[in-house]
Coordinates of C-alpha atoms in Angstrom, one line a residue:
M1 CA -38.2 23.7 -63.9
A2 CA -35.6 20.7 -62.1
P3 CA -36.3 19.6 -58.1
R4 CA -35.5 21.8 -55.6
S5 CA -32.8 19.0 -54.2
C6 CA -30.9 19.1 -57.8
V7 CA -30.7 22.9 -58.0
A8 CA -26.9 22.5 -56.5
P9 CA -26.3 18.2 -57.0
G10 CA -22.0 19.1 -55.3
R11 CA -24.2 20.6 -52.5
C12 CA -25.9 17.6 -52.9
L13 CA -23.9 14.6 -52.7
L14 CA -21.6 17.0 -49.7
L15 CA -24.3 16.6 -47.5
L16 CA -24.7 12.7 -48.3
L17 CA -20.7 12.2 -48.0
S18 CA -20.9 14.1 -44.4
G19 CA -24.2 12.0 -43.7
L20 CA -22.4 8.3 -44.3
L21 CA -19.3 9.8 -42.2
F22 CA -21.5 11.0 -39.1
V23 CA -22.6 7.5 -39.5
L24 CA -19.5 5.9 -39.7
I25 CA -18.4 7.4 -36.4
C26 CA -21.0 6.6 -34.9
D27 CA -20.4 2.9 -35.8
I28 CA -16.7 3.5 -34.6
D29 CA -17.8 4.8 -31.1
R30 CA -19.7 2.1 -31.2
V31 CA -16.7 -0.6 -31.5
R32 CA -14.6 1.6 -29.1
G33 CA -17.5 1.2 -26.2
A34 CA -18.3 5.2 -26.7
A35 CA -22.1 5.0 -26.9
V36 CA -22.5 1.2 -24.8
Y37 CA -21.9 2.5 -21.9
K38 CA -24.8 3.5 -19.7
S39 CA -25.2 3.2 -16.0
P40 CA -28.8 1.2 -14.7
N41 CA -28.9 3.3 -11.6
L42 CA -29.1 7.4 -11.4
D43 CA -25.4 7.2 -9.7
D44 CA -25.5 10.2 -7.2
A45 CA -24.9 10.4 -3.2
R46 CA -28.4 9.2 -2.8
Y47 CA -28.3 6.1 -4.3
W48 CA -24.8 4.5 -3.1
R49 CA -26.4 6.1 0.2
R50 CA -29.7 3.4 -0.3
Y51 CA -27.6 0.5 -1.3
A52 CA -24.0 1.0 1.6
E53 CA -27.3 1.0 3.5
S54 CA -29.5 -1.6 2.1
Y55 CA -26.9 -3.9 2.3
L56 CA -26.3 -2.9 5.8
K57 CA -29.2 -4.4 6.4
K58 CA -29.3 -7.3 4.7
V59 CA -26.3 -8.2 6.5
L60 CA -27.6 -7.6 10.2
T61 CA -30.7 -9.7 9.1
Y62 CA -28.2 -12.2 9.3
D63 CA -26.5 -11.6 13.2
E64 CA -29.9 -11.3 14.3
T65 CA -30.6 -15.0 13.5
R66 CA -27.3 -15.6 15.3
R67 CA -28.5 -13.9 18.5
M68 CA -25.0 -12.0 17.9
T69 CA -25.2 -8.9 19.8
P70 CA -24.4 -5.6 19.1
S71 CA -21.4 -4.1 20.1
V72 CA -18.8 -0.6 19.5
A73 CA -15.8 0.0 17.6
K74 CA -14.0 2.2 19.5
N75 CA -11.2 3.0 17.4
V76 CA -11.0 2.0 14.1
I77 CA -8.0 1.7 12.0
I78 CA -7.9 0.9 8.0
F79 CA -5.2 -0.3 6.3
V80 CA -4.8 0.5 2.9
G81 CA -2.6 -0.9 0.4
D82 CA -2.7 0.9 -2.8
G83 CA -2.7 -1.4 -5.8
M84 CA -2.1 -4.5 -3.3
G85 CA -4.9 -7.1 -6.1
I86 CA -5.2 -11.0 -4.8
A87 CA -1.7 -11.3 -7.4
S88 CA 0.0 -8.6 -4.6
L89 CA -0.9 -10.6 -1.5
S90 CA -0.3 -14.3 -3.0
T91 CA 2.9 -13.2 -4.1
G92 CA 3.3 -10.4 -1.5
R93 CA 3.4 -13.3 1.1
I94 CA 5.6 -15.7 -0.8
F95 CA 8.5 -13.1 -0.3
K96 CA 7.9 -12.0 3.1
G97 CA 8.5 -16.1 3.6
Q98 CA 11.5 -16.7 1.2
Q99 CA 13.0 -12.9 2.7
A100 CA 12.7 -14.9 5.8
G101 CA 14.7 -18.2 4.8
R102 CA 11.1 -20.4 4.1
S103 CA 9.7 -21.3 0.9
G104 CA 7.3 -19.0 1.5
E105 CA 3.9 -20.2 0.4
E106 CA 2.9 -21.5 3.6
E107 CA 3.4 -17.8 5.1
Q108 CA 1.0 -15.7 6.7
L109 CA 0.1 -11.8 6.4
S110 CA -0.7 -10.0 10.1
F111 CA -4.3 -10.7 8.4
D112 CA -5.1 -13.6 6.4
M113 CA -6.4 -15.0 9.3
F114 CA -8.1 -11.8 10.4
P115 CA -12.0 -12.9 11.3
N116 CA -14.0 -12.3 8.2
T117 CA -13.4 -11.4 4.5
G118 CA -15.6 -10.0 2.3
M119 CA -14.7 -8.9 -1.6
S120 CA -14.9 -5.6 -2.4
K121 CA -16.1 -4.6 -6.0
T122 CA -14.3 -1.0 -7.2
Y123 CA -15.1 0.3 -10.8
N124 CA -16.0 4.4 -10.9
T125 CA -19.0 5.4 -11.7
D126 CA -17.3 6.2 -15.0
R127 CA -14.9 3.7 -15.5
Q128 CA -15.0 -0.2 -15.5
V129 CA -10.8 0.1 -13.9
P130 CA -11.0 2.7 -11.6
D131 CA -8.4 5.1 -10.0
S132 CA -7.6 5.8 -6.5
A133 CA -9.1 8.9 -6.4
G134 CA -12.8 7.4 -7.1
T135 CA -12.2 4.2 -5.0
A136 CA -10.8 6.5 -2.3
T137 CA -14.1 8.5 -1.7
A138 CA -16.0 5.9 -2.4
M139 CA -14.5 4.0 0.5
F140 CA -13.6 7.1 3.3
S141 CA -17.5 8.8 2.5
G142 CA -20.2 5.7 1.7
V143 CA -20.8 7.3 -2.1
K144 CA -18.9 5.8 -5.4
T145 CA -17.8 8.7 -7.8
K146 CA -15.6 9.4 -11.4
Y147 CA -12.9 8.9 -11.8
G148 CA -10.5 12.1 -10.8
V149 CA -12.8 13.0 -8.4
L150 CA -12.3 13.7 -4.9
G151 CA -15.0 14.2 -1.3
V152 CA -17.3 14.8 -4.7
D153 CA -20.2 12.2 -6.4
Y154 CA -20.5 11.9 -9.7
T155 CA -22.7 15.3 -9.8
I156 CA -19.6 17.2 -9.2
T157 CA -18.5 20.1 -11.9
E158 CA -16.9 23.7 -12.2
T159 CA -19.9 24.9 -11.3
N160 CA -21.0 23.2 -8.3
L161 CA -18.1 22.3 -6.3
E162 CA -20.1 22.9 -3.2
A163 CA -23.4 20.6 -3.9
A164 CA -21.5 17.2 -5.1
K165 CA -19.7 17.9 -1.5
V166 CA -19.7 14.2 0.8
P167 CA -18.4 14.1 4.3
S168 CA -15.8 11.8 4.5
F169 CA -14.8 8.9 7.8
M170 CA -12.8 11.6 9.2
E171 CA -15.7 14.1 9.4
W172 CA -18.7 11.7 11.2
A173 CA -15.3 10.6 13.5
Q174 CA -14.6 14.4 14.7
A175 CA -18.1 14.6 15.3
E176 CA -18.3 12.9 17.1
G177 CA -15.4 14.4 19.5
K178 CA -12.6 11.0 18.1
R179 CA -9.1 12.0 17.7
T180 CA -8.4 11.1 13.8
G181 CA -4.9 10.5 12.2
I182 CA -3.7 9.6 8.8
V183 CA -0.4 7.9 7.5
T184 CA 1.1 6.9 4.0
T185 CA 4.3 6.7 2.4
T186 CA 3.0 9.0 -0.9
R187 CA 2.4 12.8 -0.9
I188 CA 0.0 13.0 2.3
T189 CA -2.3 15.5 -1.2
H190 CA -2.0 12.5 -3.4
A191 CA -5.7 11.1 -4.3
T192 CA -5.9 8.0 -1.2
P193 CA -4.7 10.6 1.6
A194 CA -6.4 13.3 0.4
A195 CA -10.1 11.8 0.3
C196 CA -9.6 11.9 4.5
F197 CA -10.1 15.2 4.1
A198 CA -10.8 16.9 0.3
H199 CA -12.4 17.8 -2.1
T200 CA -12.2 18.8 -5.3
I201 CA -12.4 18.5 -9.5
N202 CA -9.5 17.2 -9.8
R203 CA -7.3 14.6 -7.4
N204 CA -4.2 17.2 -9.5
Y205 CA -4.5 20.0 -7.8
E206 CA -2.2 19.3 -5.6
C207 CA -0.4 22.7 -4.8
D208 CA -1.9 25.8 -6.6
A209 CA 0.6 26.0 -9.9
K210 CA -1.0 22.6 -11.6
I211 CA -5.1 25.3 -11.3
P212 CA -6.0 26.5 -14.2
A213 CA -5.5 30.1 -14.5
P214 CA -9.4 31.1 -14.4
M215 CA -9.8 28.6 -11.8
K216 CA -7.5 30.1 -9.0
S217 CA -10.1 32.0 -7.2
R218 CA -13.4 29.5 -6.8
V219 CA -11.3 26.7 -6.3
K220 CA -8.7 25.9 -3.1
D221 CA -5.8 23.5 -3.5
I222 CA -5.9 20.3 -2.3
A223 CA -2.3 21.5 1.0
R224 CA -4.1 24.5 1.4
Q225 CA -7.4 22.5 2.0
M226 CA -5.6 20.2 4.4
I227 CA -4.6 23.4 6.3
E228 CA -7.4 25.3 6.6
D229 CA -10.5 23.3 6.5
A230 CA -12.6 20.6 8.5
P231 CA -11.3 18.4 8.6
G232 CA -8.0 18.2 7.3
K233 CA -7.2 21.6 10.1
D234 CA -8.3 19.6 13.2
M235 CA -6.5 15.8 12.8
N236 CA -4.3 15.8 15.2
V237 CA -1.4 13.3 13.4
M238 CA -0.3 13.4 10.0
L239 CA 2.3 11.6 8.6
G240 CA 4.2 11.0 4.9
G241 CA 5.4 13.1 2.0
G242 CA 5.4 15.8 0.1
R243 CA 6.9 19.6 1.4
N244 CA 6.6 21.4 -2.6
C245 CA 2.6 20.9 -2.1
Y246 CA 3.1 23.4 1.2
G247 CA 5.8 25.6 0.0
A248 CA 8.3 23.6 2.7
S249 CA 10.8 22.5 0.1
I250 CA 14.5 21.1 1.7
P251 CA 16.3 20.5 -1.4
T252 CA 19.2 19.1 0.4
H253 CA 17.4 16.8 2.4
R254 CA 18.8 12.8 1.2
T255 CA 17.2 11.9 -1.9
S256 CA 16.7 8.6 -3.6
Q257 CA 20.0 7.6 -5.8
Y258 CA 17.9 6.2 -7.8
P259 CA 16.0 7.6 -11.3
F260 CA 13.0 6.7 -10.9
Q261 CA 10.1 7.4 -13.4
G262 CA 7.1 7.3 -14.8
A263 CA 3.7 9.7 -14.1
M264 CA 3.6 9.2 -10.6
E265 CA 7.4 10.6 -9.9
K266 CA 5.6 14.3 -11.1
T267 CA 5.4 16.2 -8.2
C268 CA 4.6 20.4 -7.7
L269 CA 5.4 22.9 -6.2
R270 CA 3.9 26.1 -5.1
T271 CA 3.9 29.2 -7.0
D272 CA 2.2 31.7 -4.8
G273 CA 4.9 32.5 -1.9
R274 CA 3.2 30.0 1.1
N275 CA 5.2 27.9 3.0
L276 CA 1.7 26.0 4.8
V277 CA 4.2 24.7 7.4
E278 CA 5.5 28.0 9.5
E279 CA 1.0 28.5 9.0
W280 CA 0.3 24.9 10.2
L281 CA 2.7 25.6 13.5
Q282 CA 1.5 29.3 13.5
R283 CA -2.3 28.3 14.0
W284 CA -1.2 25.7 16.8
N285 CA 1.7 27.9 18.4
G286 CA 1.1 27.9 22.6
T287 CA -0.7 24.0 22.2
D288 CA 1.3 20.9 21.9
A289 CA 2.1 20.2 18.8
A290 CA 5.2 19.4 16.6
Y291 CA 6.3 19.8 13.4
A292 CA 8.7 16.2 11.2
W293 CA 11.2 16.3 8.5
K294 CA 13.1 13.1 9.0
T295 CA 13.5 10.7 11.3
S296 CA 15.3 11.8 14.2
D297 CA 12.6 14.5 15.3
L298 CA 9.3 11.8 15.2
R299 CA 11.3 9.9 17.9
S300 CA 12.5 12.9 20.0
V301 CA 8.5 14.0 19.5
D302 CA 7.0 12.9 23.1
L303 CA 4.2 10.9 21.0
G304 CA 2.5 11.2 24.9
R305 CA 2.2 14.4 24.9
V306 CA 1.6 16.3 22.1
E307 CA -1.7 16.8 20.0
H308 CA -1.1 17.7 16.8
L309 CA 1.7 16.0 14.5
L310 CA 2.0 16.3 11.8
G311 CA 5.8 15.4 9.0
L312 CA 6.4 15.5 5.7
F313 CA 9.3 13.1 4.9
A314 CA 10.6 14.2 1.6
D315 CA 10.0 16.8 -0.8
D316 CA 7.6 14.3 -2.7
H317 CA 6.9 10.5 -2.1
M318 CA 8.5 9.0 0.8
S319 CA 11.6 6.9 -0.7
Y320 CA 10.2 2.8 -1.3
D321 CA 10.9 0.8 1.3
T322 CA 13.9 -1.7 -0.1
V323 CA 16.1 1.9 -0.7
R324 CA 14.7 4.2 2.1
D325 CA 17.4 6.3 4.4
R326 CA 17.4 4.4 7.7
S327 CA 19.8 7.0 9.4
E328 CA 18.5 8.9 11.8
G329 CA 18.5 11.6 9.2
G330 CA 15.7 9.7 6.7
E331 CA 13.1 8.5 6.6
P332 CA 11.1 6.2 9.2
S333 CA 9.3 3.6 7.7
L334 CA 4.9 3.0 7.9
S335 CA 5.8 0.8 10.9
E336 CA 7.8 3.4 12.6
M337 CA 4.8 5.9 11.6
T338 CA 2.5 3.9 11.7
E339 CA 3.3 3.2 15.6
A340 CA 3.1 7.2 16.4
A341 CA -0.1 7.9 14.8
I342 CA -1.7 5.4 17.6
K343 CA 0.6 6.5 20.2
V344 CA -0.5 10.4 19.5
L345 CA -4.3 9.7 19.1
Q346 CA -4.8 7.2 21.8
R347 CA -6.5 9.2 24.9
P348 CA -6.6 7.5 28.3
G349 CA -10.2 8.8 28.3
S350 CA -11.5 10.1 25.1
A351 CA -13.7 8.9 23.1
G352 CA -11.9 7.3 20.3
F353 CA -9.6 7.6 17.1
V354 CA -9.8 6.6 13.9
L355 CA -7.5 6.5 11.7
M356 CA -6.0 5.1 7.9
V357 CA -2.9 4.6 7.4
E358 CA -1.6 3.9 3.5
G359 CA 0.9 1.8 1.8
G360 CA 1.4 3.7 -1.1
R361 CA 3.8 3.1 -2.8
I362 CA 3.2 -0.5 -3.9
D363 CA 0.5 1.4 -6.6
H364 CA 4.0 3.5 -7.9
A365 CA 6.0 -0.1 -7.6
H366 CA 3.2 -1.2 -10.3
H367 CA 3.0 0.8 -12.7
Q368 CA 6.8 1.1 -13.5
N369 CA 6.6 -3.1 -13.5
H370 CA 9.3 -2.9 -10.7
A371 CA 7.8 -6.4 -9.2
H372 CA 10.2 -6.4 -6.4
L373 CA 10.0 -3.0 -5.1
A374 CA 6.1 -3.2 -4.9
L375 CA 6.5 -6.9 -2.8
A376 CA 8.4 -5.4 -0.1
E377 CA 6.0 -2.9 -0.1
V378 CA 3.5 -4.7 0.4
V379 CA 5.8 -6.6 3.1
E380 CA 5.8 -2.8 4.9
L381 CA 2.4 -2.6 5.3
D382 CA 2.0 -6.2 6.7
R383 CA 4.5 -4.9 9.4
A384 CA 2.5 -1.9 9.9
V385 CA -0.6 -4.2 10.6
E386 CA 1.0 -6.3 13.2
T387 CA 2.6 -3.2 15.2
A388 CA -0.8 -1.4 15.4
L389 CA -2.0 -5.1 16.3
K390 CA 0.5 -4.7 19.3
L391 CA -0.4 -1.7 20.1
V392 CA -4.3 -1.5 20.9
D393 CA -6.9 -3.6 22.3
L394 CA -9.1 -5.4 19.3
D395 CA -12.1 -5.8 21.7
E396 CA -12.9 -1.6 20.9
T397 CA -11.2 -1.6 18.3
L398 CA -12.1 -2.3 14.6
I399 CA -8.8 -2.9 12.1
L400 CA -9.8 -3.3 8.4
V401 CA -7.3 -4.3 5.6
T402 CA -7.6 -4.0 2.1
A403 CA -7.1 -2.1 -1.6
D404 CA -8.1 0.3 -3.9
H405 CA -8.0 -1.1 -6.3
S406 CA -5.7 -3.7 -8.3
H407 CA -3.2 -3.7 -10.7
A408 CA -2.2 -5.7 -15.0
M409 CA 0.2 -8.0 -12.6
T410 CA -0.3 -11.5 -13.0
F411 CA 1.4 -14.4 -11.0
N412 CA 2.3 -17.7 -13.8
G413 CA 3.5 -20.0 -15.0
Y414 CA 4.1 -23.3 -13.3
P415 CA 7.3 -23.6 -10.7
D416 CA 8.1 -25.6 -8.8
R417 CA 7.7 -25.6 -4.5
G418 CA 9.6 -22.4 -2.8
N419 CA 10.9 -21.1 -6.2
D420 CA 12.5 -17.9 -6.3
I421 CA 9.1 -15.6 -6.4
L422 CA 10.8 -13.1 -8.6
G423 CA 12.2 -15.7 -10.6
F424 CA 11.5 -17.8 -13.7
G425 CA 8.2 -19.5 -13.9
N426 CA 9.6 -22.0 -16.8
R427 CA 9.6 -25.7 -16.0
P428 CA 13.5 -27.4 -16.3
N429 CA 14.8 -26.8 -20.2
A430 CA 12.4 -25.5 -21.1
T431 CA 12.8 -21.0 -22.3
Q432 CA 12.5 -18.7 -19.1
Y433 CA 10.1 -16.7 -18.8
E434 CA 9.4 -14.6 -15.3
T435 CA 6.8 -16.1 -12.4
I436 CA 5.1 -12.1 -12.0
T437 CA 5.0 -10.4 -15.5
Y438 CA 2.3 -7.7 -16.4
A439 CA 0.0 -7.3 -19.3
N440 CA 1.4 -4.0 -19.8
G441 CA 3.7 -0.4 -18.6
P442 CA 7.2 0.2 -19.4
G443 CA 8.8 -3.4 -18.7
F444 CA 7.9 -3.8 -22.2
L445 CA 10.7 -1.6 -24.1
Q446 CA 13.5 -2.4 -21.5
H447 CA 13.1 -7.2 -22.8
R448 CA 13.6 -5.7 -26.8
W449 CA 16.5 -5.8 -27.9
N450 CA 16.9 -2.2 -30.1
D451 CA 14.6 -1.0 -26.7
T452 CA 12.4 1.1 -28.5
L453 CA 9.1 0.2 -30.4
L454 CA 9.0 0.7 -34.6
E455 CA 5.1 0.4 -34.9
G456 CA 5.4 -2.2 -37.6
A457 CA 9.1 -3.2 -38.0
A458 CA 10.3 -6.1 -38.4
D459 CA 11.6 -7.4 -35.6
W460 CA 9.1 -6.3 -32.8
A461 CA 8.3 -9.6 -31.8
T462 CA 12.4 -9.9 -31.3
W463 CA 13.2 -9.6 -27.1
V464 CA 16.0 -10.3 -25.0
K465 CA 16.8 -13.6 -22.9
V466 CA 15.6 -12.5 -19.9
D467 CA 18.3 -14.4 -18.1
Q468 CA 20.7 -11.9 -20.2
L469 CA 19.0 -9.2 -18.3
N470 CA 20.9 -7.5 -15.0
R471 CA 17.5 -8.4 -12.3
S472 CA 18.8 -7.9 -9.4
E473 CA 19.0 -4.2 -10.9
V474 CA 16.9 -1.9 -8.1
T475 CA 15.6 -0.2 -11.6
Y476 CA 15.2 -3.9 -13.4
R477 CA 11.4 -3.8 -14.8
H478 CA 9.4 -7.4 -15.6
L479 CA 8.0 -7.8 -18.5
S480 CA 4.9 -6.3 -20.1
A481 CA 3.0 -7.6 -23.1
F482 CA 1.8 -3.8 -23.9
P483 CA 4.1 -0.9 -24.4
L484 CA 2.6 1.4 -22.3
G485 CA 4.5 4.5 -20.0
D486 CA 3.2 3.6 -16.9
E487 CA 1.6 0.0 -16.0
T488 CA -2.6 0.7 -15.5
H489 CA -4.8 -0.4 -12.5
G490 CA -6.1 -3.9 -13.0
G491 CA -10.2 -4.0 -12.6
E492 CA -11.6 -7.0 -10.5
D493 CA -12.5 -7.3 -7.2
V494 CA -10.2 -6.9 -4.4
A495 CA -10.0 -7.9 -0.6
V496 CA -11.2 -6.7 2.3
F497 CA -10.0 -8.4 5.6
A498 CA -11.6 -7.9 9.4
S499 CA -11.3 -8.0 12.8
G500 CA -12.8 -6.4 15.8
P501 CA -15.8 -4.9 17.0
G502 CA -18.0 -4.4 13.9
A503 CA -15.8 -6.9 12.0
N504 CA -18.9 -9.6 11.5
L505 CA -20.2 -7.5 8.5
V506 CA -17.6 -8.0 5.8
R507 CA -18.7 -10.2 4.3
G508 CA -19.5 -12.2 0.7
T509 CA -19.0 -9.7 -2.5
F510 CA -19.9 -5.7 -1.9
E511 CA -19.8 -2.4 -3.4
Q512 CA -16.7 -0.7 -2.4
N513 CA -18.9 2.4 -1.1
Y514 CA -19.9 -0.3 2.3
I515 CA -16.4 0.1 3.9
A516 CA -17.9 3.7 4.7
Y517 CA -21.0 2.5 6.4
V518 CA -19.2 -0.9 8.1
M519 CA -17.1 2.1 9.6
S520 CA -19.8 4.1 10.1
Y521 CA -22.4 1.4 12.2
A522 CA -19.5 -0.2 14.0
A523 CA -17.6 3.4 15.2
C524 CA -21.2 4.8 15.7
M525 CA -20.5 8.0 13.8
G526 CA -21.5 9.3 10.9
P527 CA -24.9 8.0 8.7
A528 CA -25.6 4.0 10.0
K529 CA -25.2 4.9 14.7
R530 CA -29.0 5.3 14.0
L531 CA -29.3 1.3 12.6
N532 CA -27.0 0.6 15.5
V533 CA -29.0 -0.1 19.0
A534 CA -25.1 0.5 20.9
C535 CA -24.7 3.6 19.6
D536 CA -27.5 4.0 23.2
D537 CA -26.0 4.8 26.1
G538 CA -29.3 3.6 27.7
F539 CA -28.5 -0.4 25.6
R540 CA -24.4 -0.2 26.6
R541 CA -25.5 0.5 30.7
D542 CA -28.1 -2.9 30.1
V543 CA -25.9 -5.4 28.2
Y544 CA -23.1 -3.8 30.7
Q545 CA -25.2 -4.6 33.8
A546 CA -26.4 -7.6 32.4
S547 CA -22.8 -9.1 32.2
G548 CA -22.1 -8.4 35.3
A549 CA -24.9 -9.9 36.3
S550 CA -23.9 -13.2 34.6
R551 CA -20.8 -12.7 35.8
G552 CA -22.5 -12.3 39.4
L553 CA -24.3 -15.9 38.4
A554 CA -21.2 -17.8 37.8
V555 CA -19.2 -17.0 41.1
H556 CA -22.1 -17.8 43.2
S557 CA -22.1 -20.8 40.3
I558 CA -19.0 -21.0 41.5
A559 CA -19.1 -20.7 44.7
L560 CA -21.3 -23.5 45.6
V561 CA -19.5 -26.0 43.4
I562 CA -16.9 -25.8 45.0
A563 CA -18.9 -26.2 48.7
L564 CA -20.4 -29.2 47.4
N565 CA -17.2 -30.7 46.2
A566 CA -15.9 -29.8 50.1
A567 CA -18.5 -31.4 52.1
V568 CA -18.8 -34.4 49.1
G569 CA -15.2 -35.0 50.0
L570 CA -15.9 -34.5 53.8
V571 CA -18.7 -37.3 54.4
V572 CA -16.4 -38.9 52.0
R573 CA -13.0 -38.8 54.6
Q574 CA -16.0 -39.5 57.4
L575 CA -17.2 -42.9 56.2
F576 CA -13.2 -44.6 54.6

């Protein structure tokens, strides 16, 4: 009798082939990296909080050796240039100078001279190169998390939202009685601003239409969370775009005449029939509240009196500053919105304020390889920082300027000093190429003769010479090396600039979630408040009295010197 294993040789062969196929698939996955990733950490909220506190304590030991007196920031403003990596900073600085008629390289951004600078590591818990949802959650909650989720740690699933929630610095601030606000050029429901107030498994759930039907009964869209839940519903000022997400569209309002493309141009239209702006107005009925949807509305608000201000200046994202309608019926600039927000938040006798300002369209321009639009957005963010510096007292206000991530943009070549930053990087009489190029994105196709990608075609490497393209068009795209519908983010570290009380905590290279602990410690709110002895009322009183005594001693010393000088003068006159 033949062995059992040989009774069905066809079946044995099938099993053997299946095994070989499994091994082959595993090898392919290993090559692709699917089987390589394994975090050495737990990556849960507890781990990231411990890391941030540990790094904070290490930095504080430096100050102890320098005998620095702990301080408190009454106010905090964090500026986020979405996608504003190092290359964007360098080229944006040059662009700013050249717009003013200078060579550009020697130019200064308003935050270049901030006394402290550090570097932030931006990766998500599951991605080397991150997205804005995960990075914003890290910066604002002190907990790194997965790609694409908001206000939750990496344990989030479709059924454990409550358990995975992590509070943001806006919640910390409101718990201390501080006034709070958001300013952005994107939809307010977009990733970075939404991380200030929302908790969701998917950053795309900006309105009800994006939520899958089986989940609608247990998942609330981001726009509703802002209107209905703390901390969003209690914010004093929220300015940006995104009327569609709130069921408050104004199709007749002026929109850009330029056909911008890409995933970032897709909007979300409510399907539940609700107008959340009207609901917001009804909630604050009888109070000092105002809603603005165009520039003239914003300028007519009594900013020193209004307690709650909502401004939605576009149905989708706000326009790029280069093509923004600057009329009274158009959209305000980022710097104008920043000024308005600070004036709403500043109140005599208040506990202070916390404000997040995002230059969000830097990112969107880079995604479409629109380098000229991205650099103009960097300059507008710089103006917003400059505006804030004129309005606040740096002795009581911590200002941070950073990016959530970088982009796949390069600043290259050997151009002469003062060369147009949007121009060519080659030496004279050499083949022309652009100083700013991208590793990937839709610019690939714009620079090809046939304007299409034909895999394996003989003309794969045939390119239109850059001097033959209309590079002055608003929709012009810089060259990219690999064709993608949207250019990707970059994974390198990004800069963090700091000025004001607590700025000394920004030093070295740190995980991005540490930024939240800088704000927490400096402003006496949230988890790091207990570590700052200056948060104790008794300590502040003692410091004040000691400084008063020192001032008194100084006054007496000066008086003694003056009297001594007078006596010496009298003796000299008598002798001579």
